Coordinates of C-alpha atoms and ligand atoms in Angstrom, one line a residue:
Chain A
M1 CA 36.1 24.1 -60.3
A2 CA 38.6 26.1 -62.3
A3 CA 39.6 24.3 -65.4
D4 CA 43.3 25.3 -65.2
K5 CA 45.8 22.4 -65.2
W6 CA 47.5 23.6 -62.0
G7 CA 44.2 23.5 -60.1
I8 CA 43.5 19.9 -61.1
A9 CA 47.1 18.8 -60.4
R10 CA 47.0 20.4 -57.0
W11 CA 43.7 18.8 -56.2
W12 CA 44.9 15.3 -57.0
G13 CA 48.2 16.0 -55.3
I14 CA 46.6 17.0 -52.0
F15 CA 44.0 14.3 -52.3
I16 CA 46.6 11.6 -52.6
L17 CA 49.0 13.0 -50.1
S18 CA 46.2 13.1 -47.5
L19 CA 45.8 9.3 -48.0
G20 CA 49.4 8.8 -47.1
P21 CA 48.9 8.2 -43.4
L22 CA 46.1 5.7 -44.2
A23 CA 48.4 3.9 -46.7
Y24 CA 51.2 3.8 -44.1
L25 CA 48.8 2.4 -41.5
I26 CA 47.6 -0.3 -43.9
Y27 CA 51.1 -1.1 -44.7
R28 CA 52.0 -1.6 -41.0
I29 CA 48.8 -3.7 -40.5
V30 CA 49.7 -5.9 -43.5
S31 CA 53.3 -6.4 -42.4
R32 CA 52.1 -7.2 -38.9
D33 CA 54.1 -4.5 -37.4
L34 CA 51.7 -2.9 -35.0
G35 CA 52.8 -4.9 -32.0
P36 CA 50.7 -7.1 -29.7
D37 CA 47.9 -4.5 -29.3
P38 CA 47.1 -3.4 -32.9
G39 CA 43.8 -1.8 -31.8
E40 CA 45.5 0.6 -29.6
A41 CA 48.1 1.4 -32.2
I42 CA 45.4 2.1 -34.8
T43 CA 43.4 4.2 -32.4
R44 CA 46.3 6.4 -31.5
F45 CA 47.6 6.8 -35.0
S46 CA 44.2 7.7 -36.5
G47 CA 43.5 10.1 -33.5
L48 CA 46.7 11.9 -34.1
W49 CA 46.0 12.3 -37.8
A50 CA 42.4 13.5 -37.2
L51 CA 43.9 16.2 -35.1
N52 CA 46.7 16.9 -37.6
F53 CA 44.2 17.5 -40.3
L54 CA 42.0 19.5 -38.1
L55 CA 44.9 21.9 -37.4
I56 CA 45.9 21.9 -41.1
T57 CA 42.4 22.9 -41.9
L58 CA 42.4 25.7 -39.4
A59 CA 45.7 26.9 -40.7
V60 CA 44.4 27.4 -44.3
T61 CA 42.8 30.8 -43.7
P62 CA 45.6 32.4 -41.7
V63 CA 48.2 31.0 -44.1
N64 CA 46.3 32.5 -47.0
Q65 CA 46.0 35.8 -45.2
W66 CA 49.6 36.2 -44.3
L67 CA 51.3 34.4 -47.2
K68 CA 48.7 35.2 -49.9
L69 CA 48.4 31.6 -51.0
R70 CA 44.9 32.1 -52.3
W71 CA 44.6 28.7 -54.0
L72 CA 44.9 27.0 -50.7
V73 CA 41.4 28.1 -49.6
R74 CA 39.8 25.9 -52.2
F75 CA 41.2 22.8 -50.4
R76 CA 39.9 23.7 -47.0
R77 CA 36.8 21.6 -47.4
M78 CA 38.8 18.6 -48.5
L79 CA 41.2 18.9 -45.6
G80 CA 38.4 19.2 -43.2
L81 CA 36.7 16.1 -44.6
Y82 CA 40.0 14.2 -44.1
S83 CA 40.0 15.3 -40.5
W84 CA 36.5 13.8 -40.2
F85 CA 37.6 10.7 -42.1
Y86 CA 40.5 10.0 -39.7
A87 CA 38.3 10.8 -36.7
A88 CA 35.7 8.3 -37.9
L89 CA 38.4 5.7 -38.2
H90 CA 39.6 6.7 -34.7
F91 CA 36.2 6.5 -33.2
S92 CA 35.5 3.1 -34.7
A93 CA 38.9 1.7 -33.8
G94 CA 38.5 3.1 -30.3
F95 CA 35.2 1.5 -29.7
L96 CA 35.6 -1.8 -31.6
L97 CA 39.2 -2.5 -30.6
V98 CA 40.1 -0.7 -27.3
L99 CA 37.1 0.4 -25.3
D100 CA 34.4 -1.9 -24.2
I101 CA 31.6 -1.4 -26.7
Q102 CA 29.1 -3.2 -24.5
N103 CA 29.4 -0.2 -22.2
F104 CA 29.2 2.4 -25.0
V105 CA 27.1 4.9 -23.1
Q106 CA 28.9 4.5 -19.9
E107 CA 32.3 4.9 -21.5
I108 CA 31.2 8.2 -23.0
T109 CA 29.4 9.6 -20.0
K110 CA 31.7 8.4 -17.2
R111 CA 35.1 9.3 -18.7
P112 CA 35.5 13.0 -19.3
Y113 CA 38.3 12.6 -21.8
I114 CA 36.0 10.5 -24.0
T115 CA 33.1 12.9 -23.4
V116 CA 35.0 15.8 -24.9
G117 CA 36.4 13.6 -27.7
F118 CA 32.9 12.5 -28.5
V119 CA 31.6 16.1 -28.7
A120 CA 34.5 17.0 -31.0
F121 CA 33.6 14.0 -33.2
V122 CA 29.9 14.9 -33.3
I123 CA 30.8 18.4 -34.5
L124 CA 33.1 17.0 -37.2
V125 CA 30.2 14.7 -38.4
M126 CA 27.8 17.7 -38.5
L127 CA 30.3 19.7 -40.5
A128 CA 31.0 16.8 -42.9
V129 CA 27.3 16.3 -43.5
T130 CA 26.7 20.0 -44.3
S131 CA 29.8 20.3 -46.5
P132 CA 28.3 19.6 -49.9
K133 CA 27.4 22.7 -52.0
F134 CA 23.7 22.1 -51.9
M135 CA 23.8 22.1 -48.1
V136 CA 25.7 25.3 -48.1
R137 CA 22.9 26.9 -50.3
K138 CA 20.2 25.3 -48.2
L139 CA 21.5 26.6 -44.9
G140 CA 22.3 30.1 -46.2
R141 CA 23.5 32.3 -43.4
N142 CA 23.3 29.6 -40.8
W143 CA 25.9 27.6 -42.6
K144 CA 28.6 30.0 -41.6
K145 CA 27.5 30.0 -38.0
L146 CA 27.4 26.3 -37.9
H147 CA 30.9 25.9 -39.4
K148 CA 32.3 28.2 -36.8
L149 CA 32.0 25.2 -34.5
V150 CA 35.2 23.9 -36.1
Y151 CA 37.1 26.0 -33.6
L152 CA 35.3 24.4 -30.7
S153 CA 36.0 21.0 -32.2
G154 CA 39.7 21.8 -32.3
V155 CA 39.8 23.0 -28.8
L156 CA 37.9 20.0 -27.5
A157 CA 40.2 17.6 -29.4
V158 CA 43.2 19.2 -27.8
V159 CA 41.5 19.0 -24.4
H160 CA 40.9 15.3 -25.1
F161 CA 44.6 14.9 -25.9
I162 CA 45.7 16.7 -22.7
W163 CA 43.3 14.8 -20.6
L164 CA 44.3 11.4 -21.7
A165 CA 48.0 12.1 -21.2
R166 CA 49.0 10.6 -17.9
A167 CA 52.4 11.9 -17.0
D168 CA 54.2 13.6 -19.9
Y169 CA 52.5 16.6 -21.5
T170 CA 55.1 17.4 -24.1
E171 CA 53.1 16.3 -27.1
P172 CA 49.6 17.6 -26.1
F173 CA 51.1 20.9 -25.0
T174 CA 52.8 21.2 -28.4
Y175 CA 49.4 20.8 -30.1
A176 CA 47.8 23.2 -27.7
F177 CA 50.5 25.8 -28.5
I178 CA 50.0 25.4 -32.3
L179 CA 46.2 25.6 -31.9
A180 CA 46.5 28.8 -29.8
L181 CA 48.8 30.3 -32.4
L182 CA 46.3 29.5 -35.2
L183 CA 43.5 31.0 -33.2
V184 CA 45.2 34.3 -32.6
M185 CA 46.5 34.7 -36.1
R186 CA 43.1 35.7 -37.5
P187 CA 42.3 38.6 -35.1
A188 CA 46.0 39.5 -35.4
Y189 CA 45.6 39.7 -39.2
R190 CA 42.5 41.8 -38.9
R191 CA 44.3 44.3 -36.7
F192 CA 47.8 44.3 -38.2
G193 CA 47.5 42.6 -41.6
S194 CA 47.3 44.3 -45.0
A195 CA 44.1 46.4 -45.1
S196 CA 43.5 45.8 -48.8
R197 CA 42.5 42.2 -48.3
A198 CA 40.1 42.6 -45.5
R199 CA 37.4 40.2 -44.6
G200 CA 36.1 38.9 -47.9
T201 CA 38.9 36.3 -48.5
A202 CA 37.2 33.8 -46.3
L203 CA 35.1 32.5 -49.1
N204 CA 33.3 29.2 -49.6
Chain B
M1 CA 73.2 -16.1 -30.7
L2 CA 72.6 -19.4 -29.1
I3 CA 71.0 -19.3 -25.7
K4 CA 71.1 -22.0 -23.3
T5 CA 67.7 -22.5 -21.9
S6 CA 66.8 -24.4 -18.8
S7 CA 64.8 -27.6 -18.8
V8 CA 61.6 -25.9 -17.6
I9 CA 61.2 -24.0 -20.8
P10 CA 58.9 -25.9 -23.2
S11 CA 60.3 -26.3 -26.7
S12 CA 57.4 -24.3 -28.1
E13 CA 59.0 -21.1 -26.9
I14 CA 62.3 -22.0 -28.4
T15 CA 60.7 -22.0 -31.8
D16 CA 59.2 -18.7 -30.9
E17 CA 62.6 -17.3 -30.4
K18 CA 63.6 -18.3 -34.0
V19 CA 60.6 -16.7 -35.5
Y20 CA 61.4 -13.6 -33.3
L21 CA 64.9 -13.3 -34.6
S22 CA 64.0 -13.6 -38.3
R23 CA 61.2 -11.2 -37.9
R24 CA 63.5 -8.8 -36.2
S25 CA 66.0 -8.6 -39.0
F26 CA 63.1 -8.0 -41.4
M27 CA 61.8 -5.2 -39.3
R28 CA 65.2 -3.5 -39.2
G29 CA 64.9 -3.0 -42.9
V30 CA 61.4 -1.7 -42.5
A31 CA 62.6 0.7 -39.8
V32 CA 65.2 2.2 -42.0
A33 CA 62.8 2.6 -44.8
A34 CA 60.2 4.2 -42.5
V35 CA 62.7 6.7 -41.0
S36 CA 64.1 7.8 -44.3
S37 CA 60.7 8.2 -45.9
S38 CA 59.2 10.3 -43.3
A39 CA 60.5 13.5 -41.9
A40 CA 57.8 13.5 -39.3
G41 CA 59.0 10.2 -37.9
S42 CA 58.1 10.9 -34.3
L43 CA 54.6 12.1 -35.3
I44 CA 53.5 9.0 -37.0
G45 CA 55.3 6.5 -34.7
C46 CA 58.2 4.7 -36.3
T47 CA 58.5 1.0 -36.7
S48 CA 59.6 -0.5 -33.4
S49 CA 62.2 -3.2 -33.3
A50 CA 61.9 -5.4 -30.3
S51 CA 65.2 -6.6 -29.0
A52 CA 67.2 -7.1 -25.9
A53 CA 70.2 -5.3 -27.4
V54 CA 73.6 -6.8 -26.6
T55 CA 75.6 -4.1 -24.9
P56 CA 78.8 -4.4 -23.0
S57 CA 77.0 -3.9 -19.7
R58 CA 74.4 -6.6 -20.5
Q59 CA 77.1 -9.0 -21.5
A60 CA 79.0 -8.4 -18.3
W61 CA 75.8 -9.0 -16.3
E62 CA 74.9 -12.1 -18.3
Q63 CA 78.3 -13.6 -17.6
L64 CA 78.1 -12.8 -13.9
V65 CA 74.9 -14.7 -13.4
A66 CA 75.3 -17.4 -16.1
P67 CA 75.7 -20.3 -13.6
Q68 CA 72.5 -19.3 -11.9
F69 CA 70.6 -19.1 -15.3
Q70 CA 71.8 -22.5 -16.2
N71 CA 70.1 -23.9 -13.1
I72 CA 66.5 -22.6 -13.1
K73 CA 64.0 -24.6 -11.3
A74 CA 60.2 -24.6 -11.8
G75 CA 58.6 -22.5 -9.1
P76 CA 55.1 -22.7 -7.6
F77 CA 52.0 -20.7 -8.6
S78 CA 52.6 -21.0 -12.4
T79 CA 49.6 -20.7 -14.7
T80 CA 49.3 -23.0 -17.7
E81 CA 47.6 -20.3 -19.8
E82 CA 49.1 -19.5 -23.2
Q83 CA 52.2 -17.3 -22.8
T84 CA 52.6 -14.0 -24.5
P85 CA 55.4 -14.3 -27.0
Y86 CA 58.9 -13.0 -26.0
E87 CA 58.8 -10.5 -28.8
D88 CA 55.6 -8.9 -27.7
I89 CA 56.7 -8.7 -24.0
L90 CA 59.8 -6.8 -25.3
R91 CA 58.0 -4.2 -27.5
Y92 CA 55.0 -3.2 -25.5
N93 CA 56.1 -1.6 -22.3
N94 CA 55.1 1.1 -19.9
F95 CA 58.4 2.4 -18.6
Y96 CA 58.0 6.2 -18.5
E97 CA 61.7 6.7 -17.8
F98 CA 62.2 6.0 -21.5
G99 CA 59.1 7.8 -22.8
T100 CA 55.3 7.4 -22.6
D101 CA 54.8 5.5 -25.9
K102 CA 54.5 1.8 -25.6
T103 CA 57.4 1.4 -28.1
D104 CA 59.7 4.0 -26.5
P105 CA 61.3 1.6 -24.0
S106 CA 62.3 -0.9 -26.7
R107 CA 63.8 1.9 -28.6
Y108 CA 65.8 3.6 -25.9
A109 CA 66.3 1.1 -23.1
E110 CA 69.6 -0.2 -24.4
Q111 CA 71.2 3.1 -23.3
L112 CA 70.8 2.0 -19.7
D113 CA 74.0 0.6 -18.2
I114 CA 73.1 -2.3 -15.9
Q115 CA 76.6 -3.0 -14.7
P116 CA 77.8 -2.4 -12.1
W117 CA 74.6 -2.4 -10.1
S118 CA 74.1 -2.0 -6.4
I119 CA 71.1 -1.6 -4.2
K120 CA 71.1 0.7 -1.3
V121 CA 69.2 -0.8 1.7
D122 CA 68.2 1.3 4.7
G123 CA 65.5 2.0 7.3
E124 CA 64.2 -0.4 9.9
C125 CA 66.5 -3.3 9.5
G126 CA 69.6 -4.9 11.0
K127 CA 71.8 -4.9 7.9
P128 CA 71.5 -1.7 6.0
G129 CA 74.2 -0.9 3.4
S130 CA 75.0 -1.1 -0.2
Y131 CA 74.8 -4.5 -1.8
Q132 CA 76.2 -5.6 -5.2
L133 CA 73.3 -7.2 -7.1
E134 CA 75.4 -10.2 -8.2
D135 CA 76.1 -11.1 -4.6
L136 CA 72.4 -11.2 -3.8
V137 CA 71.6 -13.3 -6.9
K138 CA 74.5 -15.7 -6.5
E139 CA 73.4 -16.8 -3.1
S140 CA 69.9 -17.8 -4.4
Q141 CA 68.2 -20.4 -6.5
L142 CA 66.4 -19.0 -9.5
E143 CA 62.9 -20.1 -10.2
E144 CA 60.6 -19.8 -13.2
R145 CA 57.1 -18.4 -12.4
V146 CA 54.5 -18.0 -15.1
Y147 CA 52.3 -15.2 -13.9
R148 CA 49.5 -13.1 -15.3
L149 CA 50.3 -9.4 -15.6
R150 CA 47.3 -7.1 -15.5
C151 CA 47.9 -3.4 -16.4
V152 CA 45.6 -0.7 -15.0
E153 CA 45.1 0.3 -18.6
A154 CA 43.0 -2.9 -19.0
W155 CA 45.4 -5.1 -21.0
S156 CA 47.1 -8.2 -19.7
M157 CA 49.9 -10.7 -20.6
V158 CA 51.1 -14.0 -19.4
I159 CA 54.8 -13.9 -18.6
P160 CA 57.3 -16.6 -17.6
W161 CA 59.5 -14.7 -15.1
V162 CA 62.7 -15.9 -13.7
G163 CA 63.5 -14.7 -10.2
I164 CA 63.9 -15.1 -6.5
P165 CA 61.1 -14.9 -3.9
M166 CA 61.3 -11.3 -2.6
A167 CA 61.1 -12.6 0.9
T168 CA 64.4 -14.5 0.5
I169 CA 66.1 -11.3 -0.5
L170 CA 64.4 -9.1 2.1
K171 CA 65.2 -11.4 5.0
K172 CA 68.9 -11.1 4.3
F173 CA 68.6 -7.4 5.4
E174 CA 67.0 -8.5 8.7
P175 CA 64.0 -6.2 8.9
N176 CA 63.0 -5.4 12.5
S177 CA 59.6 -5.2 14.2
N178 CA 59.2 -1.6 13.2
A179 CA 59.3 -2.4 9.5
K180 CA 55.6 -2.2 8.6
Y181 CA 56.2 -1.2 4.9
V182 CA 58.9 -1.6 2.3
A183 CA 59.6 1.2 -0.2
F184 CA 61.4 0.7 -3.5
E185 CA 63.1 3.1 -5.9
T186 CA 64.0 3.0 -9.6
V187 CA 67.3 4.3 -10.8
V188 CA 67.6 8.0 -11.9
R189 CA 69.9 8.6 -14.8
P190 CA 68.5 11.3 -17.1
E191 CA 71.6 11.0 -19.4
Q192 CA 70.5 7.4 -20.1
M193 CA 66.7 7.7 -19.7
P194 CA 65.1 10.2 -22.1
G195 CA 61.8 10.3 -20.3
Q196 CA 63.6 11.7 -17.2
R197 CA 64.8 14.6 -19.3
S198 CA 61.4 15.7 -20.5
L199 CA 60.4 19.2 -19.5
F200 CA 56.7 18.5 -19.3
S201 CA 56.7 15.3 -17.2
S202 CA 54.6 15.5 -14.0
I203 CA 56.4 12.5 -12.4
E204 CA 59.0 13.5 -9.7
W205 CA 61.8 11.1 -10.3
P206 CA 62.8 8.6 -8.9
Y207 CA 59.8 6.4 -9.6
R208 CA 58.8 5.0 -6.2
E209 CA 56.6 2.2 -5.1
G210 CA 55.9 0.3 -1.9
L211 CA 54.2 -2.6 -0.3
R212 CA 53.0 -3.5 3.2
I213 CA 55.6 -5.8 4.7
D214 CA 53.3 -8.8 4.6
E215 CA 52.6 -8.2 0.9
A216 CA 56.4 -7.9 0.2
M217 CA 57.1 -11.1 2.1
H218 CA 54.2 -13.0 0.5
P219 CA 55.4 -16.2 -1.4
L220 CA 53.8 -14.9 -4.6
T221 CA 56.0 -11.7 -4.6
L222 CA 58.9 -12.1 -6.8
A223 CA 62.2 -10.3 -7.4
A224 CA 62.5 -11.0 -11.1
V225 CA 65.9 -11.0 -12.9
G226 CA 64.9 -12.7 -16.1
L227 CA 62.1 -13.8 -18.4
Y228 CA 61.9 -16.6 -20.9
G229 CA 64.9 -18.2 -19.3
K230 CA 67.2 -15.2 -20.0
I231 CA 68.3 -12.1 -18.2
L232 CA 65.7 -9.4 -18.1
P233 CA 65.7 -7.1 -21.1
N234 CA 66.3 -3.5 -20.1
Q235 CA 62.9 -2.4 -21.2
N236 CA 61.3 -4.9 -18.8
G237 CA 63.2 -3.5 -15.8
A238 CA 66.7 -5.0 -15.9
P239 CA 68.6 -5.9 -13.9
I240 CA 66.0 -6.5 -11.1
R241 CA 62.4 -5.7 -10.7
L242 CA 59.5 -6.4 -8.4
V243 CA 56.6 -8.6 -9.6
T244 CA 53.3 -8.6 -7.6
P245 CA 50.9 -10.4 -9.9
W246 CA 47.7 -9.7 -8.0
K247 CA 48.2 -5.9 -8.3
Y248 CA 48.1 -3.6 -11.3
G249 CA 51.3 -3.5 -13.2
F250 CA 52.5 -0.1 -12.0
K251 CA 53.2 -1.6 -8.6
S252 CA 55.8 -3.9 -10.0
I253 CA 58.6 -1.3 -10.0
K254 CA 61.5 -1.8 -12.4
S255 CA 65.3 -1.4 -12.3
I256 CA 65.4 -1.2 -8.5
V257 CA 68.3 0.7 -6.8
G258 CA 66.8 1.4 -3.4
I259 CA 65.0 -0.6 -0.7
K260 CA 63.9 1.0 2.5
F261 CA 62.0 -0.6 5.5
M262 CA 59.6 1.9 7.0
R263 CA 57.2 2.4 9.8
D264 CA 54.6 4.4 7.8
E265 CA 53.1 4.0 4.4
P266 CA 55.7 5.2 1.8
Y267 CA 55.3 7.8 -1.0
T268 CA 54.3 6.0 -4.2
T269 CA 54.5 7.7 -7.5
W270 CA 51.1 7.2 -9.2
N271 CA 49.2 7.6 -5.9
A272 CA 50.9 10.9 -5.3
L273 CA 50.2 12.1 -8.9
A274 CA 46.5 11.2 -9.0
P275 CA 45.2 9.8 -5.7
N276 CA 41.6 9.5 -7.0
E277 CA 42.9 7.3 -9.8
Y278 CA 45.6 5.2 -8.3
G279 CA 45.5 3.8 -4.7
F280 CA 48.3 2.6 -2.6
Y281 CA 47.1 -1.0 -2.7
A282 CA 46.2 -1.1 -6.4
N283 CA 44.9 -4.7 -6.1
V284 CA 43.3 -5.9 -9.3
N285 CA 39.6 -5.5 -8.6
P286 CA 36.9 -5.7 -11.4
S287 CA 34.3 -4.1 -9.1
V288 CA 36.1 -0.9 -8.5
D289 CA 36.2 1.2 -11.7
H290 CA 39.0 3.4 -12.6
P291 CA 38.1 6.9 -13.8
R292 CA 39.8 6.2 -17.2
W293 CA 39.3 2.5 -17.8
S294 CA 36.6 0.0 -17.0
Q295 CA 38.2 -2.7 -14.9
K296 CA 35.6 -5.3 -15.5
S297 CA 37.4 -6.8 -18.5
E298 CA 40.8 -6.8 -20.1
R299 CA 42.5 -7.3 -23.4
R300 CA 44.7 -10.3 -23.3
L301 CA 47.7 -9.7 -25.5
P302 CA 48.7 -10.4 -28.2
G303 CA 45.3 -9.4 -29.7
G304 CA 44.2 -10.2 -33.2
L305 CA 43.8 -7.5 -35.8
F306 CA 40.0 -7.9 -35.9
G307 CA 39.1 -7.5 -32.3
P308 CA 41.0 -8.0 -29.1
K309 CA 40.8 -11.1 -27.0
R310 CA 38.5 -9.6 -24.3
I311 CA 38.3 -11.6 -21.1
D312 CA 36.7 -11.0 -17.7
T313 CA 39.0 -9.6 -15.1
L314 CA 39.2 -11.7 -12.0
M315 CA 39.4 -10.5 -8.4
F316 CA 43.1 -10.2 -7.4
N317 CA 43.9 -11.1 -11.0
G318 CA 43.0 -14.7 -10.2
Y319 CA 45.2 -15.0 -7.2
A320 CA 42.4 -14.6 -4.6
D321 CA 43.1 -18.0 -3.0
E322 CA 46.7 -16.9 -2.2
V323 CA 46.2 -13.3 -1.2
A324 CA 42.6 -12.6 -0.2
S325 CA 43.4 -13.3 3.5
L326 CA 45.9 -10.4 3.5
Y327 CA 43.0 -8.0 3.3
T328 CA 40.3 -9.4 5.6
G329 CA 38.6 -6.5 7.4
L330 CA 40.0 -3.9 4.8
D331 CA 37.4 -2.1 2.8
L332 CA 38.7 -2.7 -0.7
R333 CA 36.4 0.0 -2.2
K334 CA 38.0 2.7 -0.1
N335 CA 41.5 1.1 -0.2
Y336 CA 41.7 0.6 -3.9
Ligands
LIG401 C1 33.9 9.5 -29.7 C2 35.0 10.0 -30.0 C3 36.3 9.6 -29.5 C4 36.7 8.5 -28.7 C5 35.8 7.4 -28.2 C6 38.1 8.6 -28.6 C7 38.9 7.7 -27.9 C8 40.2 7.8 -27.8 C9 41.0 6.7 -27.1 C10 40.5 5.5 -26.5 C11 42.3 7.1 -27.2 C12 43.5 6.4 -26.8 C13 43.9 6.6 -25.4 C14 45.0 5.9 -24.9 O1 45.5 4.9 -25.6 O2 45.5 6.1 -23.8 C15 42.4 8.4 -27.9 C16 43.5 9.1 -28.2 C17 43.5 10.2 -29.0 N1 42.5 10.9 -29.6 FE1 40.5 10.3 -29.4 N2 38.6 9.8 -29.2 C18 37.5 10.4 -29.8 C19 37.5 11.5 -30.6 C20 38.7 12.2 -31.0 C21 38.7 13.3 -32.0 C22 37.5 13.9 -32.6 C23 40.0 13.6 -32.1 C24 40.7 14.7 -33.0 C25 40.2 15.4 -33.9 C26 40.8 12.7 -31.3 C27 42.2 12.8 -31.1 C28 42.9 11.9 -30.3 C29 44.3 12.0 -30.2 C30 45.2 13.1 -30.8 C31 44.7 11.0 -29.4 C32 46.1 10.7 -28.8 C33 46.9 9.8 -29.8 C34 48.2 9.5 -29.2 O3 48.3 9.2 -28.0 O4 49.2 9.6 -29.9 N3 39.9 11.9 -30.6 N4 41.1 8.8 -28.2

């Protein structure tokens, strides 16, 4: 890690800011403000933030490409790990507090919206496990291939969201739109962006 | 605000009300803090304050039916299970006219004007027409009925409703022998109901529900106008709603403005939207699984922080003795 002060300040800034949703959730738990069904509230809140962080992570590269915020790229891994963190909270709360854990396998196989959510989660776990530097070295070229799965995870998470909506699609469609935008920004940059900063910027 | 409660309300609930009020003013402060500290308020779900807001139309309605609410008698079929606190019944609602989040109704429902309120009655009956709600209520004796409410989403509550047997009301309209079904309709007022303004809603308003005539006339079926001894909060379906405790909650249509007696099975909203998920009958049945939720068990609310109160779901939500005979010869697996 670069020893410059800005780098360290930014690192701590983003690290602590990303804990904000968790702090807010804990605050609402402690002040008993989650209503009569706290399990559902925790599940929904953490699910939404897992997806928010996933999209923020996916936004890092395009934002860097178009706005030349090179320093952002260094935080992509941390942001991705936060997505996994909130997803793990979501998964645990979903099964311990909302779904029937005694029917774990059935809930996953019989309910399509959970099946896709589960696959999205498994991908995030694999990416988290292979995120340390030594794993990057160990996996070599395969690491990059593996981590391309993050796009699939994003798509599946949005499908999960659309699928569990029952009558009003405003929110999931908004997320789908943002995801689509992020996905087309990369090829768009390759075609229309500045030629001088071609492919090499996607470091890590 | 001092509320006169009828003698059937045990004193424990009156204490509840005090706790409720003090907690509410505390949460007001929290809500202000939460809104001002977060630009993305809607994303993270703002603090909900549960209240039956005092609006001019609610006050008018309260005054109109005050004599009836001072004389509530204890009705039949009441359960002695622990009742869900007033506050929780008010801040955890599915009322998609106000939004799909459980806290949306408590946030927006005060925008609904519940006075004046009339119900349009037509179809196979001797006395179609437009009826002022207060006239229907004034002619009737109010009863308290403590019923279980089982939502298709696998949660449940115990609610002390105040109402009139639906049969008492329907008989006033003199249904004829062609009336095999009754259809109900919820009010449509996009200017007062934000959910009805949504561009990406798949529900075709008005929300519609229906029952077979024998179900509608069954003594368990209630036209509720209150809960916990007071007029219905808007988020719970004021000023009048249906309560069919042996069916999933979505059958119990809220804020009714239309009643129609029909020869054929009426259009019902969820059934039309996803027929493989929601049947016309929608009887609570632990052995017929829903594609989204296991119906074998349910979370009884309020749940604790560390794990929900999970209990087994009973056939017909525990009302089998009363209603099972309505369905003899009907395959409940097919007619879910
Ligand atoms: C095994 C894995 C998962 C399970 C069992 C699961 C289960 C659930 C459940 C039960 C709900 C609430 C549904 C409701 O209340 O109607 C939900 C909502 C949600 N989940 Fe998941 N989920 C999983 C994985 C994920 C992942 C990986 C993400 C995102 C990265 C995600 C994002 C969401 C979102 C955004 C919501 C909606 C929140 C809202 O309604 O505001 N889920 N999930």
